Coordinates of C-alpha atoms and ligand atoms in Angstrom, one line a residue:
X1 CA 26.7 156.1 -12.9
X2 CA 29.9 157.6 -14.0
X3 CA 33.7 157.5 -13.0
X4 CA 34.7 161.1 -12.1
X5 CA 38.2 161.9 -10.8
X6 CA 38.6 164.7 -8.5
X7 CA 41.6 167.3 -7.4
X8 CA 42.4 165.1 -4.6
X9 CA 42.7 162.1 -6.6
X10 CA 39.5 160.2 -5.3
X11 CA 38.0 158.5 -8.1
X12 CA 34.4 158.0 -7.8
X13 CA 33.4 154.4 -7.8
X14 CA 31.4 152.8 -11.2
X15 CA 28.2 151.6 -10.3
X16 CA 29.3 147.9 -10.8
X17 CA 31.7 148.6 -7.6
X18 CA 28.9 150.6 -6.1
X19 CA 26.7 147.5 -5.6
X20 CA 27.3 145.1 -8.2
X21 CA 24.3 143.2 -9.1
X22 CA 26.5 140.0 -8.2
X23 CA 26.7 141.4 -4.2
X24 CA 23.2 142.1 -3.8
X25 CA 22.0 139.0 -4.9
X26 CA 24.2 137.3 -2.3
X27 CA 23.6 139.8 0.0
X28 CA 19.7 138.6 -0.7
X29 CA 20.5 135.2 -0.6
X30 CA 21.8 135.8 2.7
X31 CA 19.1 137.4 4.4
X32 CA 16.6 135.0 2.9
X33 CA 19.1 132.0 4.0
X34 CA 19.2 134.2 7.4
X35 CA 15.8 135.0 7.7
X36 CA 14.9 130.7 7.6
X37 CA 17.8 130.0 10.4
X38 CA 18.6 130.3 14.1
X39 CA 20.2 133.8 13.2
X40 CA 16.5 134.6 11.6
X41 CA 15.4 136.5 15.3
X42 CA 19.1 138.7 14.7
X43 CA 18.5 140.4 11.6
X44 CA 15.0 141.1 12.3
X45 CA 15.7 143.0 15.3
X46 CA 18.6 145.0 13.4
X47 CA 16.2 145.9 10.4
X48 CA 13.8 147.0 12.5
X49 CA 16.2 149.1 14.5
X50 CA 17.7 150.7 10.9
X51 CA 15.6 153.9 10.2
X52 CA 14.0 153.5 7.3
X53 CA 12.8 156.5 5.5
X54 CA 9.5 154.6 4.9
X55 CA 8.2 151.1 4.6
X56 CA 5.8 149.7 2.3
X57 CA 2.2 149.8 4.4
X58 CA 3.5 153.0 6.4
X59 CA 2.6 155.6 3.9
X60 CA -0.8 157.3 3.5
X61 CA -3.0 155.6 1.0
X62 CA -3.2 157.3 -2.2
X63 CA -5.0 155.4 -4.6
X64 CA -5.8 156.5 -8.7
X65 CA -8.8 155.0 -10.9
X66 CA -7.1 153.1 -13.9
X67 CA -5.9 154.7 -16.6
X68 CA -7.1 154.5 -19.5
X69 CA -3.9 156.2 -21.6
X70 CA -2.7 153.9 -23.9
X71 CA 0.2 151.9 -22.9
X72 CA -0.4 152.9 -19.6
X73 CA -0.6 149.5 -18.0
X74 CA 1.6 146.9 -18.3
X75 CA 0.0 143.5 -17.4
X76 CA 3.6 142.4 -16.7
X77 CA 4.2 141.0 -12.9
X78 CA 4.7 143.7 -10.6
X79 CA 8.0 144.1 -8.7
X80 CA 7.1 143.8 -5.0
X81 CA 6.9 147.5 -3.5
X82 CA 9.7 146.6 -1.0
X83 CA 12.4 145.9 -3.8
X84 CA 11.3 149.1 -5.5
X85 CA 11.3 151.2 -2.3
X86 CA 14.6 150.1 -1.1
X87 CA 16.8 149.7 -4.0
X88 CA 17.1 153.0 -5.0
X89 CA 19.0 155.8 -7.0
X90 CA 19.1 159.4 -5.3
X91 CA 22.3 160.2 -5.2
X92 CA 21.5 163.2 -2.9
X93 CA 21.2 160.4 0.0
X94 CA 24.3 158.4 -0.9
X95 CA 25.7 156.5 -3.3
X96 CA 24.9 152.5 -2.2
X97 CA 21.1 151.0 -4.0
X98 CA 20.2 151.0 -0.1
X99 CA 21.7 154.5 1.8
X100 CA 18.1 156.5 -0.1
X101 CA 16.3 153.9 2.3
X102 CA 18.2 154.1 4.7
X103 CA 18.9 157.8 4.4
X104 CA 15.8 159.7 3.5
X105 CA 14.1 160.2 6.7
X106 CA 15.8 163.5 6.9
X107 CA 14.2 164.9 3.7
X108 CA 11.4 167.3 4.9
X109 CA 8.3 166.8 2.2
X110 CA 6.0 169.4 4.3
X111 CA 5.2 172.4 3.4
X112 CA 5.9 171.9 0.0
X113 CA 5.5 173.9 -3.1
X114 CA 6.5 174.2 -6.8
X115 CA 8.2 177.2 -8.4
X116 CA 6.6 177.5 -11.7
X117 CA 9.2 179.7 -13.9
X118 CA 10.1 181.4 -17.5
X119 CA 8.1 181.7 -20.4
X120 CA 4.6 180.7 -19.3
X121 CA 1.6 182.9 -18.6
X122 CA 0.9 182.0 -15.2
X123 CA 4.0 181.5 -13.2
X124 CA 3.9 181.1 -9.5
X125 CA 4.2 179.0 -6.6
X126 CA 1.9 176.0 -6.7
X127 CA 0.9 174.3 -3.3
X128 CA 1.6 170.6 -3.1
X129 CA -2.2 170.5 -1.7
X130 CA -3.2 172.1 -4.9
X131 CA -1.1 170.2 -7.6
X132 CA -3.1 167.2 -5.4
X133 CA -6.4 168.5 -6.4
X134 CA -5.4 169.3 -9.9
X135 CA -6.4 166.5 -11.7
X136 CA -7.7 163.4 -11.3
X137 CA -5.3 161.0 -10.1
X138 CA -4.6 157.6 -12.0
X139 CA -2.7 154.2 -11.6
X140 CA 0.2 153.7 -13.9
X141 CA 1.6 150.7 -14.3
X142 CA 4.8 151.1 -16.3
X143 CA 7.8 149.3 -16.8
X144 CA 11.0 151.0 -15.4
X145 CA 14.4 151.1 -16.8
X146 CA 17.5 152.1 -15.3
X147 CA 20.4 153.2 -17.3
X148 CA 22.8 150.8 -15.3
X149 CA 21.2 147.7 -16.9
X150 CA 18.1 146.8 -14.5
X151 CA 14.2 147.3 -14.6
X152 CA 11.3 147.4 -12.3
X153 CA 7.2 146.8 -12.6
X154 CA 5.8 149.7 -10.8
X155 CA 2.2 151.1 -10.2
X156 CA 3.0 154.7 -9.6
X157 CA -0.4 157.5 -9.1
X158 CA 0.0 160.7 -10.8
X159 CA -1.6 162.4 -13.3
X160 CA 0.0 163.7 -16.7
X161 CA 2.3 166.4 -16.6
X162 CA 0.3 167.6 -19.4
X163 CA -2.3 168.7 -17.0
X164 CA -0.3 171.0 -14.9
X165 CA 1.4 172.4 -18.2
X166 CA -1.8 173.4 -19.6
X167 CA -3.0 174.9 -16.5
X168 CA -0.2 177.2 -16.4
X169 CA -0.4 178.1 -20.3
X170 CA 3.3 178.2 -21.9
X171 CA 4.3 181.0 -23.9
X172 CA 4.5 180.1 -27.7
X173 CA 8.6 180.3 -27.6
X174 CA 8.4 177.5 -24.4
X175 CA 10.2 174.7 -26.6
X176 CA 11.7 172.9 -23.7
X177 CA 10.5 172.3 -20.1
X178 CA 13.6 171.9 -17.1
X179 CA 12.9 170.1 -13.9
X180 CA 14.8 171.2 -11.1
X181 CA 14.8 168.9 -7.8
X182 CA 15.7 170.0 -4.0
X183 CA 19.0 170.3 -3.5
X184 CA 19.0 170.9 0.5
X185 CA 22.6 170.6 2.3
X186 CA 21.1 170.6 5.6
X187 CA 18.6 167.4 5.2
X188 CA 20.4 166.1 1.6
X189 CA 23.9 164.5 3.4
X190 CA 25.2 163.8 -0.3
X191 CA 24.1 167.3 -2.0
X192 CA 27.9 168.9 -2.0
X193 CA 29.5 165.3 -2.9
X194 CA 31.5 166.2 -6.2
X195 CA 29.0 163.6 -8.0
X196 CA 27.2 165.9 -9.6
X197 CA 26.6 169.5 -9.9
X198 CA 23.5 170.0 -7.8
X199 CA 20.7 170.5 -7.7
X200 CA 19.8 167.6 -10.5
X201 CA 18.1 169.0 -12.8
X202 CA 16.6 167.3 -15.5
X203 CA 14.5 168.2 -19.4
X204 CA 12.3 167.2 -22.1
X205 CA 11.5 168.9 -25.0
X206 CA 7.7 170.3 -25.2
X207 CA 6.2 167.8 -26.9
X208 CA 7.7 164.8 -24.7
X209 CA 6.6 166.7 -21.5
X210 CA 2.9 167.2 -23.0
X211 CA 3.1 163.4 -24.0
X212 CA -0.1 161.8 -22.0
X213 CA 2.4 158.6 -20.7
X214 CA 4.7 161.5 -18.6
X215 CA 3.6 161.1 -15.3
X216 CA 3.7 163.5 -13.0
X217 CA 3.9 161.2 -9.6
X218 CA 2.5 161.4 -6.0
X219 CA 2.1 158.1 -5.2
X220 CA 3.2 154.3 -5.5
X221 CA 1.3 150.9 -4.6
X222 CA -1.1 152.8 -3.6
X223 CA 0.6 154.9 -1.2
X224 CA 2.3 158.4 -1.3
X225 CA 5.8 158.1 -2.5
X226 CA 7.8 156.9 0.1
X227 CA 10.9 159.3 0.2
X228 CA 13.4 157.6 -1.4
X229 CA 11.4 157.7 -4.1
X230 CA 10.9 161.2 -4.6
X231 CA 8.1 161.8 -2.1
X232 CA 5.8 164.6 -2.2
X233 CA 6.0 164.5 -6.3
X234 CA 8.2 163.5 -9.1
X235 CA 8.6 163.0 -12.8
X236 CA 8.0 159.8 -14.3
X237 CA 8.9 159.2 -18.3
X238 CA 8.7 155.2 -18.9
X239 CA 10.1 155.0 -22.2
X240 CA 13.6 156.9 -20.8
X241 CA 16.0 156.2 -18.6
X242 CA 14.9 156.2 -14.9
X243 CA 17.5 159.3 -14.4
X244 CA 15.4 161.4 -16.6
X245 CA 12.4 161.0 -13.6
X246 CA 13.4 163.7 -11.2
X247 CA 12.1 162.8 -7.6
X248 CA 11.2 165.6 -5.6
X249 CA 10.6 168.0 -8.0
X250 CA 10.7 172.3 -6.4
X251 CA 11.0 174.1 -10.1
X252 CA 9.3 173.1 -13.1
X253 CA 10.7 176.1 -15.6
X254 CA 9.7 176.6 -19.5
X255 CA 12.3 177.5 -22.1
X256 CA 13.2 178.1 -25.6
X257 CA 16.6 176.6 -25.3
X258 CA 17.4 172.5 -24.4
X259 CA 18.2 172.5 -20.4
X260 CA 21.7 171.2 -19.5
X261 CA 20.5 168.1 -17.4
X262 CA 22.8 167.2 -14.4
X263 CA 24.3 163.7 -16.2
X264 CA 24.8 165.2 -19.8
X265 CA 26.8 168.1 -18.0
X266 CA 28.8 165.1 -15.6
X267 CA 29.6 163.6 -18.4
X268 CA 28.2 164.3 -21.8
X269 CA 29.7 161.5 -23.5
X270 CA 27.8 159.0 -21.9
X271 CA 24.8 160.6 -21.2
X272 CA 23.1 162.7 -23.6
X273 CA 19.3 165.2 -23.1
X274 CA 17.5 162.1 -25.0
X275 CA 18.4 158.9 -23.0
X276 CA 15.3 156.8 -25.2
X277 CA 15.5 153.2 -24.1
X278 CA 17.4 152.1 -27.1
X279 CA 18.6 148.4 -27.0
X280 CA 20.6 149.6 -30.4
X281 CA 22.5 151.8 -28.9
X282 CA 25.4 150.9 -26.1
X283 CA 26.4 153.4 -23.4
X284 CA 30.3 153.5 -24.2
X285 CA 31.6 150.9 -21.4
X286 CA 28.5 148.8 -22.0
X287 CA 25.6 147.1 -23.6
X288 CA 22.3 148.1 -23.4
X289 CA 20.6 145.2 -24.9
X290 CA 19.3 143.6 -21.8
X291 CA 18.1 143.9 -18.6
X292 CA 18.2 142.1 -15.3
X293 CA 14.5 142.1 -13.8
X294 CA 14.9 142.9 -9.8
X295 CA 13.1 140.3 -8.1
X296 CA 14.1 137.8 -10.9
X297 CA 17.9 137.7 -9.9
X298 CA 17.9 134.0 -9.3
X299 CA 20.8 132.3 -9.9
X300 CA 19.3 130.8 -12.7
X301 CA 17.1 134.1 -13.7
X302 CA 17.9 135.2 -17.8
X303 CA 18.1 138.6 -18.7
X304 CA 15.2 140.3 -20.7
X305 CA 15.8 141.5 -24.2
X306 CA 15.7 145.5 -24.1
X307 CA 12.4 146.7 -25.9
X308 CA 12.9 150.0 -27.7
X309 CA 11.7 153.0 -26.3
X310 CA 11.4 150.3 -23.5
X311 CA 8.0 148.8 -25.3
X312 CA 6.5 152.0 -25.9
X313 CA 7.1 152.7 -29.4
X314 CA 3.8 152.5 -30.4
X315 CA 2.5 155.7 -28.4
X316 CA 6.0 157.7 -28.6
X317 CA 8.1 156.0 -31.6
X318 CA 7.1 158.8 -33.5
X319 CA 8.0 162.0 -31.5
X320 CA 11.5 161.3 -32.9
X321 CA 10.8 160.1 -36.2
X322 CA 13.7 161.1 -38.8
X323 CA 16.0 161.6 -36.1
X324 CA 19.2 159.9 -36.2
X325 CA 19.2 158.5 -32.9
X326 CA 22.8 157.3 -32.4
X327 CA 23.7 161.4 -32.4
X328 CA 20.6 162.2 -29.8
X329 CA 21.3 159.7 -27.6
Ligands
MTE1 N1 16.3 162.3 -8.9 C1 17.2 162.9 -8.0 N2 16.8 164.1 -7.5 N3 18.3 162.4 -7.7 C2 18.8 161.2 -8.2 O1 19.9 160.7 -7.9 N4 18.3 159.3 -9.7 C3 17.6 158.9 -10.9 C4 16.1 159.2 -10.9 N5 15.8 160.5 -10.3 C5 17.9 160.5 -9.1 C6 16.7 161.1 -9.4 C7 17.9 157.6 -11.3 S1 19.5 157.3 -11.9 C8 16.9 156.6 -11.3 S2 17.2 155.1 -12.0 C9 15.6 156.8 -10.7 O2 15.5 158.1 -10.2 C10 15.3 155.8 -9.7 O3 14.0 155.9 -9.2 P1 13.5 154.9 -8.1 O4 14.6 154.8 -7.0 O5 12.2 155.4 -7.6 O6 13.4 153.5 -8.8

């Protein structure tokens, strides 16, 4: 996402150079061109042998009733769960769309629990088996937007954040919530990479977090969240940027003062605590008025027109009314 120059001179690569969109549509084009010819039998038998972290169908079913939030499903065509589970951002797993897929299998989702921390009246450490049982879980079907310039159709299973944060009763001063993700050097090959400062922590201000579309996410396609997706549980806020959903979430903290997230610290001119889906305003080296659909990337495929708030003004447009949102970008 960014271009960050080390001591030793490395510079780290943009995410154009990092897959541009242009390479993996070829490198699609060849594996469907592949996939029809005599070298068909080849590349099956290497993609079988690749060890995937997991593959659509191999997770355990975990299925939601529909939500009936508003906003909360998108009759838009889904993208197919193996583009979503296999081009992926988690930088703790490598840089490249497909080293999370490829990588992931080391990530440990079991035992699992949730560090609930700072000014809230029942702080503790919350069992993944219990933030299961919670609440009731629900399918989501929300558009996704990725900062880099591409969306996705996904039906994620969760249940609001809101849930949990009631359960655990903030403290009046909580104004903020910070969401702090695993950062493990033994099964995370990337966490020490210069990327980032780790572990990737990301925020929302108390009234986005208690927001009924925040999702917090267990499940995809009906599935648990395969782990290069954020398996056991992750954040999911579908009128931000897709780095504001942290994926495998270990510390959910409440504060009085804004978090420093891990991209506003890397670099806080291009990334700011907000990130709204805003077709209005640019990210410095480029537009964000449109968006390349994965799984429409044709050689013919347009791009979609950027929605603000990325179509969900109507439910949030007004948690940031009177803001100037050019400054809280
Ligand atoms: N969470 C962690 N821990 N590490 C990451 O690198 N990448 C973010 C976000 N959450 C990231 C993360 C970014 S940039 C995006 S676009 C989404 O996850 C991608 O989620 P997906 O791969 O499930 O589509």
């Amino acid at each position: 996402m960014l271009i960050k120059t080390r001591d030793d001179g490395y510079t780290h690569p943009q995410p154009s150079e990092i897959t541009s969109q242009a390479v993996y549509q070829d490198r699609r084009q060849l594996m469907r061109l592949m996939a029809g010819g005599a070298a068909g039998a080849v590349l099956a038998s290497w993609a079988t042998r690749d060890a995937r972290a997991q593959m659509p169908g191999q997770g355990a079913k975990l299925v939601g009733r529909k939500s009936t939030v508003s906003g909360a499903s998108t009759m838009e065509k889904l993208t197919e769960f193996k583009d979503a589970s296999s081009y992926n951002n988690f930088y703790e797993f490598g840089m490249d769309k497909s080293d999370p897929a490829r990588n992931a299998h080391t990530l440990k989702t079991a035992p699992w629990t949730v560090a609930i921390e700072g000014l809230v009246k029942k702080p503790g450490n919350y069992a993944l088996e219990d933030l299961l049982k919670l609440s009731a879980m629900e399918e989501r079907i929300y558009r996704m937007r990725c900062v880099e310039g591409w969306s996705m159709v996904i039906p994620w299973v969760g249940y609001s954040v809101a849930e949990l944060i009631k359960k655990v009763e903030p403290q009046p001063g909580a104004k903020y919530v910070e969401f702090v993700t695993l950062a493990d050097s033994k099964t995370m090959p990337y966490v020490g990479s210069r990327v980032l400062n780790w572990p990737y922590v990301e925020g929302l201000r108390m009234d986005e977090a208690m927001h009924p579309l925040t999702l917090l996410t267990f499940g995809m396609y009906g599935e648990v969240l395969p782990k290069q997706n954020g398996a056991p549980l992750r954040l999911v806020v579908p009128w931000k940027y897709g780095f504001k959903s942290g994926k495998s979430l270990v510390k959910i903290r409440f504060t009085d003062k804004q978090p420093a997230t891990a991209w506003s610290v890397a670099a806080p001119q291009e990334y700011g605590f907000y990130s709204n889906v805003n077709p209005l305003v640019d990210h410095p080296r480029w537009s964000q008025a449109a968006e390349r659909r994965i799984g429409e990337d044709g050689l013919f495929a347009k791009k979609r027109k950027t929605l603000m708030f990325n179509g969900y003004e109507p439910q949030v447009g007004q948690l940031y009314a009177g803001m100037d949102l050019k400054k809280y970008y």
